[in-house]
XYZ file of C-alpha atoms in Angstrom:
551
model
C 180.884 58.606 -22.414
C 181.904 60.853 -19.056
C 180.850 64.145 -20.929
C 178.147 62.645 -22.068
C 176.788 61.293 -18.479
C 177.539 65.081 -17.328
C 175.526 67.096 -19.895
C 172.888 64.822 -18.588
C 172.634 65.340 -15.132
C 173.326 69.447 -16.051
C 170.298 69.390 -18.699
C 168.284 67.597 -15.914
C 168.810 70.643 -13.056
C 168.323 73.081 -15.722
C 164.669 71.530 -16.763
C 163.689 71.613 -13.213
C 165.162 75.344 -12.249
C 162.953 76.214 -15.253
C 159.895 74.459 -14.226
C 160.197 76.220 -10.642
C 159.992 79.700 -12.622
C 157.021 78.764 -14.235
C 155.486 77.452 -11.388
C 156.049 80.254 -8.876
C 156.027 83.096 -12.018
C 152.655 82.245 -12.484
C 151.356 82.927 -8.662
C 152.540 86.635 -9.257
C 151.936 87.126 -12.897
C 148.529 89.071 -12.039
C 149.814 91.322 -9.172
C 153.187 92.451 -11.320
C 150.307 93.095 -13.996
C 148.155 95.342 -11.831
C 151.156 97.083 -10.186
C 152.357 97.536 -13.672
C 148.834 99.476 -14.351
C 149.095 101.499 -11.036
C 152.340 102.631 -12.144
C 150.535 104.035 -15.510
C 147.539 105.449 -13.623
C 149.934 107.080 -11.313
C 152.739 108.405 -14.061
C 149.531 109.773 -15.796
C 148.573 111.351 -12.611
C 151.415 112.402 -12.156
C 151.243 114.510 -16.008
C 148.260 115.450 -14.662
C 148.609 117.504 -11.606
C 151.589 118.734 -13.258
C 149.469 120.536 -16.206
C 147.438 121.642 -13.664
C 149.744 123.504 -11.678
C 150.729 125.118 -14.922
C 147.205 126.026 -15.801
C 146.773 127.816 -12.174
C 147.634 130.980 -13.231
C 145.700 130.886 -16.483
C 142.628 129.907 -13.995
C 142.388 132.910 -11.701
C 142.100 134.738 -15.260
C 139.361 132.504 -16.351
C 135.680 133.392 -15.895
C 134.056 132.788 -13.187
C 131.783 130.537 -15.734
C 134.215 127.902 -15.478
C 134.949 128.073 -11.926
C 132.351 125.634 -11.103
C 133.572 123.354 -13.542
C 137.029 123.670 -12.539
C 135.406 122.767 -8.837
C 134.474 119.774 -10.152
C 137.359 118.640 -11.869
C 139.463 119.181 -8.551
C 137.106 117.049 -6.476
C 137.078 114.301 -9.240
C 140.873 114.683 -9.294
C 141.230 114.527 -5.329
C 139.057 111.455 -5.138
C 141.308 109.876 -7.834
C 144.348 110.985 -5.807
C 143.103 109.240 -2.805
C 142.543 106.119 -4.807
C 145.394 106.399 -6.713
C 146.933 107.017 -3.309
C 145.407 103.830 -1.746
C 146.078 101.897 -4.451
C 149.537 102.568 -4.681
C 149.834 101.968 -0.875
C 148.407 98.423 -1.540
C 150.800 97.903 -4.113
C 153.775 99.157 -2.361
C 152.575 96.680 0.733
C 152.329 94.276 -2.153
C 155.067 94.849 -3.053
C 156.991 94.613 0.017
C 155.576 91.251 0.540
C 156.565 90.258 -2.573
C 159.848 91.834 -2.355
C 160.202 89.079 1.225
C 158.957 86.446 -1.433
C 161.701 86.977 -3.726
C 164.173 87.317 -0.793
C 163.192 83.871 0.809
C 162.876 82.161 -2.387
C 166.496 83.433 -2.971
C 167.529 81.956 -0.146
C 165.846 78.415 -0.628
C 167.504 78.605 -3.947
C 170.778 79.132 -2.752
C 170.079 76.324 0.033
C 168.887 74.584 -3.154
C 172.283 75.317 -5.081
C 174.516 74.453 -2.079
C 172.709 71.054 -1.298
C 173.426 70.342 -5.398
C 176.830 71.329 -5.422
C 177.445 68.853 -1.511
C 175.521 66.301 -3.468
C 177.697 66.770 -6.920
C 180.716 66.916 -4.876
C 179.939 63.523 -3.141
C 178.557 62.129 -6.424
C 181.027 62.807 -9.162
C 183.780 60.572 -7.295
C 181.788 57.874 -7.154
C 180.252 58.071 -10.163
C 183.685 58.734 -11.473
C 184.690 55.605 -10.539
C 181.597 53.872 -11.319
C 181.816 55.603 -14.522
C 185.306 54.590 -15.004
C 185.030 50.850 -14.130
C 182.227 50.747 -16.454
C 184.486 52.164 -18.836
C 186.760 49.321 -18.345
C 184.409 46.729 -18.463
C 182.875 48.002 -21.570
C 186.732 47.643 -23.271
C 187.075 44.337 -21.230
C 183.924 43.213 -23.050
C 184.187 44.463 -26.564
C 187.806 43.016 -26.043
C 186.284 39.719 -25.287
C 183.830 40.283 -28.066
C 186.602 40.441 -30.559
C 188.311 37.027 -29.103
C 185.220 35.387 -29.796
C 184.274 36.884 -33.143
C 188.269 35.549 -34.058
C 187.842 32.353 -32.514
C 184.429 31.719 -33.768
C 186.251 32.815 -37.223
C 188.490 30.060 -36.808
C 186.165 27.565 -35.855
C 184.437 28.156 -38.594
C 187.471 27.816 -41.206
C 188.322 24.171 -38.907
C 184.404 23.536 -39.901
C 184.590 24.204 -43.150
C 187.901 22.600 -43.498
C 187.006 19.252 -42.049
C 183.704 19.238 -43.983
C 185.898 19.390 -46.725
C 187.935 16.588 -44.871
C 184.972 14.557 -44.121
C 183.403 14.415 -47.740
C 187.239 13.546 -48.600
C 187.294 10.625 -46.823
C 184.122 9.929 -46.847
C 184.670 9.107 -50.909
C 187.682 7.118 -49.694
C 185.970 4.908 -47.834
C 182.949 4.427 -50.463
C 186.491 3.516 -52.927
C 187.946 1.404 -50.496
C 184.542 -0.333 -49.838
C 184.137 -0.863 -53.398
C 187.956 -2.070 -53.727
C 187.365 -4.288 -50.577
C 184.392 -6.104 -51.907
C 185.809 -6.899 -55.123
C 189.037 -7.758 -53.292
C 187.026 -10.047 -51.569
C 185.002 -11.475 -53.974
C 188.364 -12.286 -56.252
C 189.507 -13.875 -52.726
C 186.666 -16.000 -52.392
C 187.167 -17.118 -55.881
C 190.146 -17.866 -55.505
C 189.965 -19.911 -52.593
C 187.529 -21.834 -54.375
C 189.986 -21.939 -57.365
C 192.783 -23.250 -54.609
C 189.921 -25.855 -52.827
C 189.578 -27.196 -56.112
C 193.141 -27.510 -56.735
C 194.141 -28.968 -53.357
C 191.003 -31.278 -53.804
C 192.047 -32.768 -57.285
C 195.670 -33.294 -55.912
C 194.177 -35.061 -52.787
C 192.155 -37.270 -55.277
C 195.162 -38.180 -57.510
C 197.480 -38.486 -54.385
C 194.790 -41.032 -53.125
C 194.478 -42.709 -56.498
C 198.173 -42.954 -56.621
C 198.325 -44.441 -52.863
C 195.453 -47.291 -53.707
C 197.338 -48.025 -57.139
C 200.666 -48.673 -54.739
C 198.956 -50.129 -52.681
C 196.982 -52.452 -54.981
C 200.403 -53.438 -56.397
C 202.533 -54.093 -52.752
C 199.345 -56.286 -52.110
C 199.406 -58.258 -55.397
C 203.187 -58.484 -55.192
C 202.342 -59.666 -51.180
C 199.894 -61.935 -52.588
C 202.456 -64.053 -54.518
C 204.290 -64.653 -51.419
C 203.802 -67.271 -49.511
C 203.836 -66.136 -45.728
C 203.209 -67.681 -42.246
C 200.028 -67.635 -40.036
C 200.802 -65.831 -36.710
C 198.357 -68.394 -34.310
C 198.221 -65.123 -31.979
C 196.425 -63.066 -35.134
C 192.766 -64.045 -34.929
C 191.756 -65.182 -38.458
C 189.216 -62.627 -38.306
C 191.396 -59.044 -37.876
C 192.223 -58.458 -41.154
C 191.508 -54.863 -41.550
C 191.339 -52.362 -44.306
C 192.197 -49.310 -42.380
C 196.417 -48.444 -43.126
C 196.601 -47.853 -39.471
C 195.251 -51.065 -38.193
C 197.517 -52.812 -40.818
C 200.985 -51.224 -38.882
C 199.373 -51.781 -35.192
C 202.337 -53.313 -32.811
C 202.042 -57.048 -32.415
C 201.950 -58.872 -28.653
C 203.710 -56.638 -26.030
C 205.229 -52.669 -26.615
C 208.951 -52.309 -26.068
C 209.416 -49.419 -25.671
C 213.137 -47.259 -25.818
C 214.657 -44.042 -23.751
C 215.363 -41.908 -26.776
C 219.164 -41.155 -27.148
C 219.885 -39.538 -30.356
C 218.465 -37.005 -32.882
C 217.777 -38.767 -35.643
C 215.897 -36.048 -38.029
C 215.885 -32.775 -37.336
C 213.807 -30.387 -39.919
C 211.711 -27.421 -40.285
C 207.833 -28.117 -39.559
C 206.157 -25.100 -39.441
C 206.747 -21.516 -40.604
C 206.851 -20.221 -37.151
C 205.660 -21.624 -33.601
C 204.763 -25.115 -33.493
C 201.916 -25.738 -31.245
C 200.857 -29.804 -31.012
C 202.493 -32.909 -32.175
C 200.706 -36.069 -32.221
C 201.531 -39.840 -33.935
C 198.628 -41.900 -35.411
C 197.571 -45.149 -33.354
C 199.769 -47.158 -35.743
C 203.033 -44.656 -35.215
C 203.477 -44.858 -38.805
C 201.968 -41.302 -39.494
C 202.359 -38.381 -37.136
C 200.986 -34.469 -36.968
C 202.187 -31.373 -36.236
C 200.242 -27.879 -36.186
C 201.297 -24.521 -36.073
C 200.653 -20.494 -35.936
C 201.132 -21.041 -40.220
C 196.967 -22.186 -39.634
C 198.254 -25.890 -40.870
C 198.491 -29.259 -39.600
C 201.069 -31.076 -41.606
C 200.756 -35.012 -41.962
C 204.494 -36.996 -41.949
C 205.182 -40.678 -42.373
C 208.548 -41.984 -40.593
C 210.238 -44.118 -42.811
C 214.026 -45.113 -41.941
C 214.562 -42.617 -39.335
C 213.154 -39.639 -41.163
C 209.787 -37.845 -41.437
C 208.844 -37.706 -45.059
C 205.821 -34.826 -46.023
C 202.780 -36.644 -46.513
C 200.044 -33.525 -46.933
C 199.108 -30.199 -45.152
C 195.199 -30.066 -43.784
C 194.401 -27.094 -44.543
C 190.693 -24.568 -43.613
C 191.621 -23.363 -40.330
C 191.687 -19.507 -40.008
C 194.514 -19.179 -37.131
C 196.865 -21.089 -35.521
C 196.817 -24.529 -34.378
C 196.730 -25.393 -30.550
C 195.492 -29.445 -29.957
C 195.762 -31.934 -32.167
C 194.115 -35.739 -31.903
C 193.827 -38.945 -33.926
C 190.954 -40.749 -33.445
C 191.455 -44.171 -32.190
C 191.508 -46.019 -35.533
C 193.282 -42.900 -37.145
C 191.031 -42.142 -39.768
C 190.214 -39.011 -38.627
C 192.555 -35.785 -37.381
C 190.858 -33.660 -34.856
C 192.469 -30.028 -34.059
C 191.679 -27.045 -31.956
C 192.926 -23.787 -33.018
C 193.095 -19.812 -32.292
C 189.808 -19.128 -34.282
C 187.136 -20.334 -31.670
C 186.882 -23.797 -33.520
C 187.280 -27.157 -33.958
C 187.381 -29.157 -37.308
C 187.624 -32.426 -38.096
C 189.116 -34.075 -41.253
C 189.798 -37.568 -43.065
C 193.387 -38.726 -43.120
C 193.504 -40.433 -46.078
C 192.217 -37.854 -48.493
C 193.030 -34.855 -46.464
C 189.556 -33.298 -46.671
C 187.848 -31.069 -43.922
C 184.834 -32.745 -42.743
C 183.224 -30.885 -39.560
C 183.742 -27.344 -38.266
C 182.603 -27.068 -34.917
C 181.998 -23.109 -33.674
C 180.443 -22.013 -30.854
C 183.154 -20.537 -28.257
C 183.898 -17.283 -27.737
C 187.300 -17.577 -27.103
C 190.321 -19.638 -28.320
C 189.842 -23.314 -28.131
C 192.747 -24.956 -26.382
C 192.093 -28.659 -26.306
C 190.432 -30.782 -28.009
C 189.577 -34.453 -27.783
C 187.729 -37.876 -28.826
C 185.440 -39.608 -26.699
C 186.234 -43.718 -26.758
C 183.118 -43.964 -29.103
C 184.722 -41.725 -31.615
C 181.512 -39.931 -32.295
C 181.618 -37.544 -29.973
C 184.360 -35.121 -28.608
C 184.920 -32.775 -25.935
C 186.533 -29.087 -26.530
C 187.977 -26.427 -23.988
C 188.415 -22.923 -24.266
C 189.703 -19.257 -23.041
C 185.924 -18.515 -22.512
C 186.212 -21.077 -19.359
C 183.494 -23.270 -21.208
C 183.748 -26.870 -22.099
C 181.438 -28.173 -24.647
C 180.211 -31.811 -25.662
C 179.697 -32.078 -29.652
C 178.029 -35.001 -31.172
C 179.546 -35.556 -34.856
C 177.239 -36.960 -36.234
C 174.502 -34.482 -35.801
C 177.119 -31.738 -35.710
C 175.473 -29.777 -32.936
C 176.816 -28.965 -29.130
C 175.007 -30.827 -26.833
C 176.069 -29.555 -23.654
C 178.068 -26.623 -22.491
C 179.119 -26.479 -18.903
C 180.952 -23.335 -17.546
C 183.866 -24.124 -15.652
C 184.851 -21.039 -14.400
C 188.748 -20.834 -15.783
C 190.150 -20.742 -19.046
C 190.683 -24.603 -20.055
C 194.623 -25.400 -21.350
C 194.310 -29.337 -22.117
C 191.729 -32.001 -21.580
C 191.904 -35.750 -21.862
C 188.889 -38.297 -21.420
C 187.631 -41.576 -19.840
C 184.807 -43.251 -20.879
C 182.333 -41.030 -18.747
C 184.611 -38.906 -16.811
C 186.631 -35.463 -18.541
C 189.384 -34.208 -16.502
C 190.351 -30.961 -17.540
C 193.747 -28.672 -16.306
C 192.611 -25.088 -15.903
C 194.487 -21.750 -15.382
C 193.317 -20.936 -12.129
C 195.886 -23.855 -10.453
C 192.859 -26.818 -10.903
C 192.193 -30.319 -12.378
C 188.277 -30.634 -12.294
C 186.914 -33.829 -13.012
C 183.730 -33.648 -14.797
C 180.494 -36.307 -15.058
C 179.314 -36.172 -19.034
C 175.792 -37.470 -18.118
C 175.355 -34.906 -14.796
C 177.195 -32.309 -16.375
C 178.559 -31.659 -13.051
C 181.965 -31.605 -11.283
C 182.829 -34.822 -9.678
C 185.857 -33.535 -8.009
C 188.477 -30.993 -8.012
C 192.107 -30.865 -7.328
C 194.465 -28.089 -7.081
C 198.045 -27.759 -8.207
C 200.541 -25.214 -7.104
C 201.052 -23.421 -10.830
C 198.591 -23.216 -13.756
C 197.980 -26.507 -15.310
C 199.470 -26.534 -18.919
C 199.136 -30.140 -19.539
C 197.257 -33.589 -18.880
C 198.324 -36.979 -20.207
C 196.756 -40.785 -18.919
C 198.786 -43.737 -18.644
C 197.845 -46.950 -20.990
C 195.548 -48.263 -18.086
C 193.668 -44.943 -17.685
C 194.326 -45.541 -14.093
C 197.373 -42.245 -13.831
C 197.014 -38.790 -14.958
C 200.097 -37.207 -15.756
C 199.806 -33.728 -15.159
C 202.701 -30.163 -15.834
C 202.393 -26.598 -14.162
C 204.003 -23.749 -14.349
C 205.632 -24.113 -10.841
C 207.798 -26.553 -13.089
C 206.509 -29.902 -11.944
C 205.124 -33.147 -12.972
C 202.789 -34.964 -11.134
C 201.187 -38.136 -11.333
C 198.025 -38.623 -9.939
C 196.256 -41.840 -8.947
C 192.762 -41.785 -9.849
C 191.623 -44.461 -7.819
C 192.784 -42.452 -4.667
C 193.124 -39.253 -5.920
C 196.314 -38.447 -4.765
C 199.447 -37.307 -6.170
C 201.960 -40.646 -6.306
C 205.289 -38.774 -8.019
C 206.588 -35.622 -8.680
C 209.257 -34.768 -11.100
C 211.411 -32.148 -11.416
C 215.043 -31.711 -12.774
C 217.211 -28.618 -12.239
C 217.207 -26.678 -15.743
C 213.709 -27.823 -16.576
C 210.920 -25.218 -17.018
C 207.679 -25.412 -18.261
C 207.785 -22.793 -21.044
C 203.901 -21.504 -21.633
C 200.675 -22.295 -20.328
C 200.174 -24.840 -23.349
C 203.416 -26.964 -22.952
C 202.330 -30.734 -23.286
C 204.275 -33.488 -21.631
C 203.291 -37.488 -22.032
C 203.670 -40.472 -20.665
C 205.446 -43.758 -22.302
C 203.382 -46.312 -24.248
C 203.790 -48.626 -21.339
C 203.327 -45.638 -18.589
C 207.064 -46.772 -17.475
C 208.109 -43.322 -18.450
C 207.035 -39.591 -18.540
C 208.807 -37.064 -21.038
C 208.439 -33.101 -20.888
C 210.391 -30.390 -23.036
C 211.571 -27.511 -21.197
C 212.258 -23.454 -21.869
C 215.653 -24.093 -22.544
C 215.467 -26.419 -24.837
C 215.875 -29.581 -23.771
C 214.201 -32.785 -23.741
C 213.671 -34.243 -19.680
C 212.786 -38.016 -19.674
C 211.662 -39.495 -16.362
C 211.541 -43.124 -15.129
C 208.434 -43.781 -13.034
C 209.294 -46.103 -11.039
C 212.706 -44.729 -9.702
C 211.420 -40.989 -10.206
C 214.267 -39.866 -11.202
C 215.571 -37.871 -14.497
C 216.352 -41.352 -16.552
C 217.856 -38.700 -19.730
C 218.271 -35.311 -20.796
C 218.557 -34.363 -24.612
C 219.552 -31.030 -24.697
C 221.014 -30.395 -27.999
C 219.529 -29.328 -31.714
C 216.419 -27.120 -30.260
C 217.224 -23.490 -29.674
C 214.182 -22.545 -28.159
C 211.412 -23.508 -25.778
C 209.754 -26.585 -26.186
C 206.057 -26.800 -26.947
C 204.693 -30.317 -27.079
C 206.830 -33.914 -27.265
C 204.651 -37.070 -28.532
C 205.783 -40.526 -27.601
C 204.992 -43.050 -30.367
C 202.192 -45.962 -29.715
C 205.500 -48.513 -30.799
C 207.641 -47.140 -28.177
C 210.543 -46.475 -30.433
C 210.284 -42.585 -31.381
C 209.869 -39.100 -29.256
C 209.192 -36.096 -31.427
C 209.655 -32.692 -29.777
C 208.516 -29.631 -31.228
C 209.420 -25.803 -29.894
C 208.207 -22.283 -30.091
C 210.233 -21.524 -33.604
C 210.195 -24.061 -36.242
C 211.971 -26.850 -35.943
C 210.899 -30.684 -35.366
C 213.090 -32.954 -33.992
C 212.623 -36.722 -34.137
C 214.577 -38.963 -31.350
C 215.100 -42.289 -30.551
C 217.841 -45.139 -29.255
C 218.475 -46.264 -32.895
């Protein structure tokens, strides 16, 4: 590329040394032309004065006829000799000018040459480097060209190679779309298949419960037995749980001994909860059940699972004349089913987060829900719709109602008291820990409340202050949805801790009336005093149940 550059710049001087000869030949093209023909008229002059000096001897001998001839001819020839003579001295003069022409032009083009060669000799080192930079550039660059003609190679082969990826999986997923909906539809079916199933055997357990209990009340019927005078005549009642409702006064007795322990659940077990009468009781777990047990002689005896929930169970509630289960779970719902038969009557959706609590209002046809969304809603069963949502501003752990007031224990630290018919806050009150649990005494008067700063506090509604605190050395509150209780006659307040053990509090001393800390080897979840006073159950975080009393 160097040599190239300097045959340029060469070829270029030469073009214009060449043009400069034609230009200034062509100013003295006509005077070289006529000096060129004065030299021929003077050579031939030159011949002939020569021949005529050599005829001068033959031209005394000549006649003197011819001598006026020859007169002639030496006049013309004179005349010719003076122009020739004139001319040539206007060509030598001519010529001498010319001659200074050449000299000066000579000169200019050696000025000429030498101005070149200064300029060549300060241009060639900088072009040279130019030149040579340019040079490097130009390898820099095809260098660089060559990275990106491989990379762009390569990027290439990566397209065509995950094109062929894409169309690969691509097919895969069509497959495992296909595979998926026909996985699903054999799921539906045979969920159906297993509703069915479960459905029959809740029908013939039913029609095997009515036959028994056709038969106890024909063989009751042939016994004769005494009128209580403090039964009205008119409470006879149909429903199983109104038939086992404690007579007069509760008695109620500080659990002492294990009497059943058994496997509930497989896995964490949530909420625990006996039936109004304390004959049945229910338990509900991350297995997505609730499991229904009947205590007879110390034990709990299976009765059914209620099955339709999609994730674990976190609140469960009897309705006051336990006929119907209520239960909150991990799946943003609520449902609702029948006792007797086991069947799911309501699913109530609507929260966007997990529902936490869930409970009956006194009328039994409505019922109040709290959830991780911080939203508490007001559903009406029997047109199955949410009436009212209020926002409360912090996920809701437990709930418990009066007839128009809800009190609800929140994470952020506060009990908020809430007016149904205003949808408004009546009141607030805040704790020193996250409230995991609320409970009201038998006169609705006490709210029995646990935190995660490891206390228990009873509250007097009526003044809204705290009245007791409890606390024990070794007692913990295990998770934000640990539920303590109070007694069936308020006397008493029971909590299970994160190590285990089972705290029971008098309220009227305050202090820790008895600790059961054997046969649970994890944290507790939930205890549930019985309506009859005689049994505690006590459930914990893997998945055993554990049934206590003084018997």
């Amino acid at each position: 590329m160097a040599d190239r550059r300097g045959d340029t710049w060469k070829r270029h001087i030469s073009e214009q040394l060449r043009m400069r000869d034609r230009v200034q030949r062509q100013a003295f093209e006509e005077i070289i032309s006529q000096y060129n023909r004065l030299l021929e008229k003077s050579d031939m002059q030159a011949v002939l004065s020569e021949r005529y000096q050599s005829d001068g001897p033959r031209g005394s001998q000549l006649s003197a006829a011819d001598g006026g001839m020859r007169g002639d001819i030496q006049q013309e020839m004179s005349q010719m000799r003076i122009k020739h003579q004139e001319e040539l001295t206007e060509l030598h003069k001519k010529r001498g000018e010319l001659a200074q022409n050449v000299i000066e032009l000579n000169n200019q083009i050696q000025l000429k040459d030498k101005e070149i060669q200064r300029n060549e000799a300060k241009l060639v080192p900088c072009l040279s480097t130019q030149i040579a930079t340019l040079e490097g550039d130009c390898r820099k660059l095809n260098t660089f060209l060559q990275d990106l003609e491989r990379a762009n190679q390569m990027l290439k082969d990566e397209y065509d190679a995950l094109q062929i990826t894409f169309s690969a999986l691509e097919e895969k997923l069509r497959r495992t779309t296909e595979d998926n909906q026909e996985l699903v539809s054999r799921w539906m079916a045979e969920k159906a298949q297993e509703a069915n199933r479960l459905n029959a055997e809740n029908e013939k357990d039913c029609r095997r419960r009515q036959a028994k209990l056709q038969k106890e009340l024909a063989d009751a019927a042939k016994e004769p037995l005494p009128l209580d005078p403090r039964r009205p005549g008119n409470s006879l009642s149909t429903s199983p749980e109104n038939t086992e409702a404690p007579m007069g006064g509760v008695e109620v007795r500080v659990p002492s001994t294990a009497l059943h322990v058994f496997e509930a659940h497989d896995g964490e077990v949530n909420a625990v909860r006996f039936s109004p009468g304390s004959r049945l009781l229910a338990t509900g777990g991350m297995d997505r059940r609730v499991k229904l047990w009947e205590v007879v002689s110390g034990h709990c005896e299976p009765k059914g699972a209620l099955t339709g929930s999609n994730a674990g169970i976190t609140s469960i509630e009897f309705d006051s004349a336990g006929s119907y289960l209520l239960a909150a779970s991990n799946d943003f719902a609520s449902r609702i089913w029948t006792v007797d038969d086991f069947r799911l009557r309501h699913t109530l959706t609507g929260h966007s987060g997990k529902v936490l609590a869930a409970r009956f209002l006194l009328d039994n046809t409505r019922i109040v829900s709290g959830s991780y969304d911080r939203t508490l809603k007001l559903w009406d069963l029997r047109s199955k719709v949410c009436m009212k949502t209020v926002f409360a501003g912090s996920s809701c752990n437990d709930i418990v109602c009066t007839e128009q007031c809800v009190m609800s224990g929140h994470f952020d630290k506060k009990v908020r008291f809430w007016d149904i018919r205003a949808e408004s806050i009546v009141r607030e009150l805040e704790l020193q820990g996250r409230v995991t649990s609320l409970d009201l005494s038998q006169e609705r008067t006490e709210l029995l409340t646990c935190s995660r700063d490891d206390l228990l506090k009873i509250i007097d509604l009526r003044t809204n202050t705290v009245r007791h605190t409890f606390s024990a050395p070794g007692f913990k509150c295990g998770a934000d949805w640990t539920r303590v209780c109070f007694s069936p006659d308020s006397n008493y307040v029971v909590g299970g801790s994160a190590d285990g053990g089972v705290y029971v509090w008098n309220v009227l001393t305050g202090k820790l009336e008895r600790l059961l800390d054997k046969h649970h080897s994890s944290a507790i979840n939930a205890v549930s005093w019985s309506p009859s006073g005689a049994f505690v159950l006590s459930v914990e975080k893997g998945s055993k149940a554990v049934l206590w009393s003084d018997l």
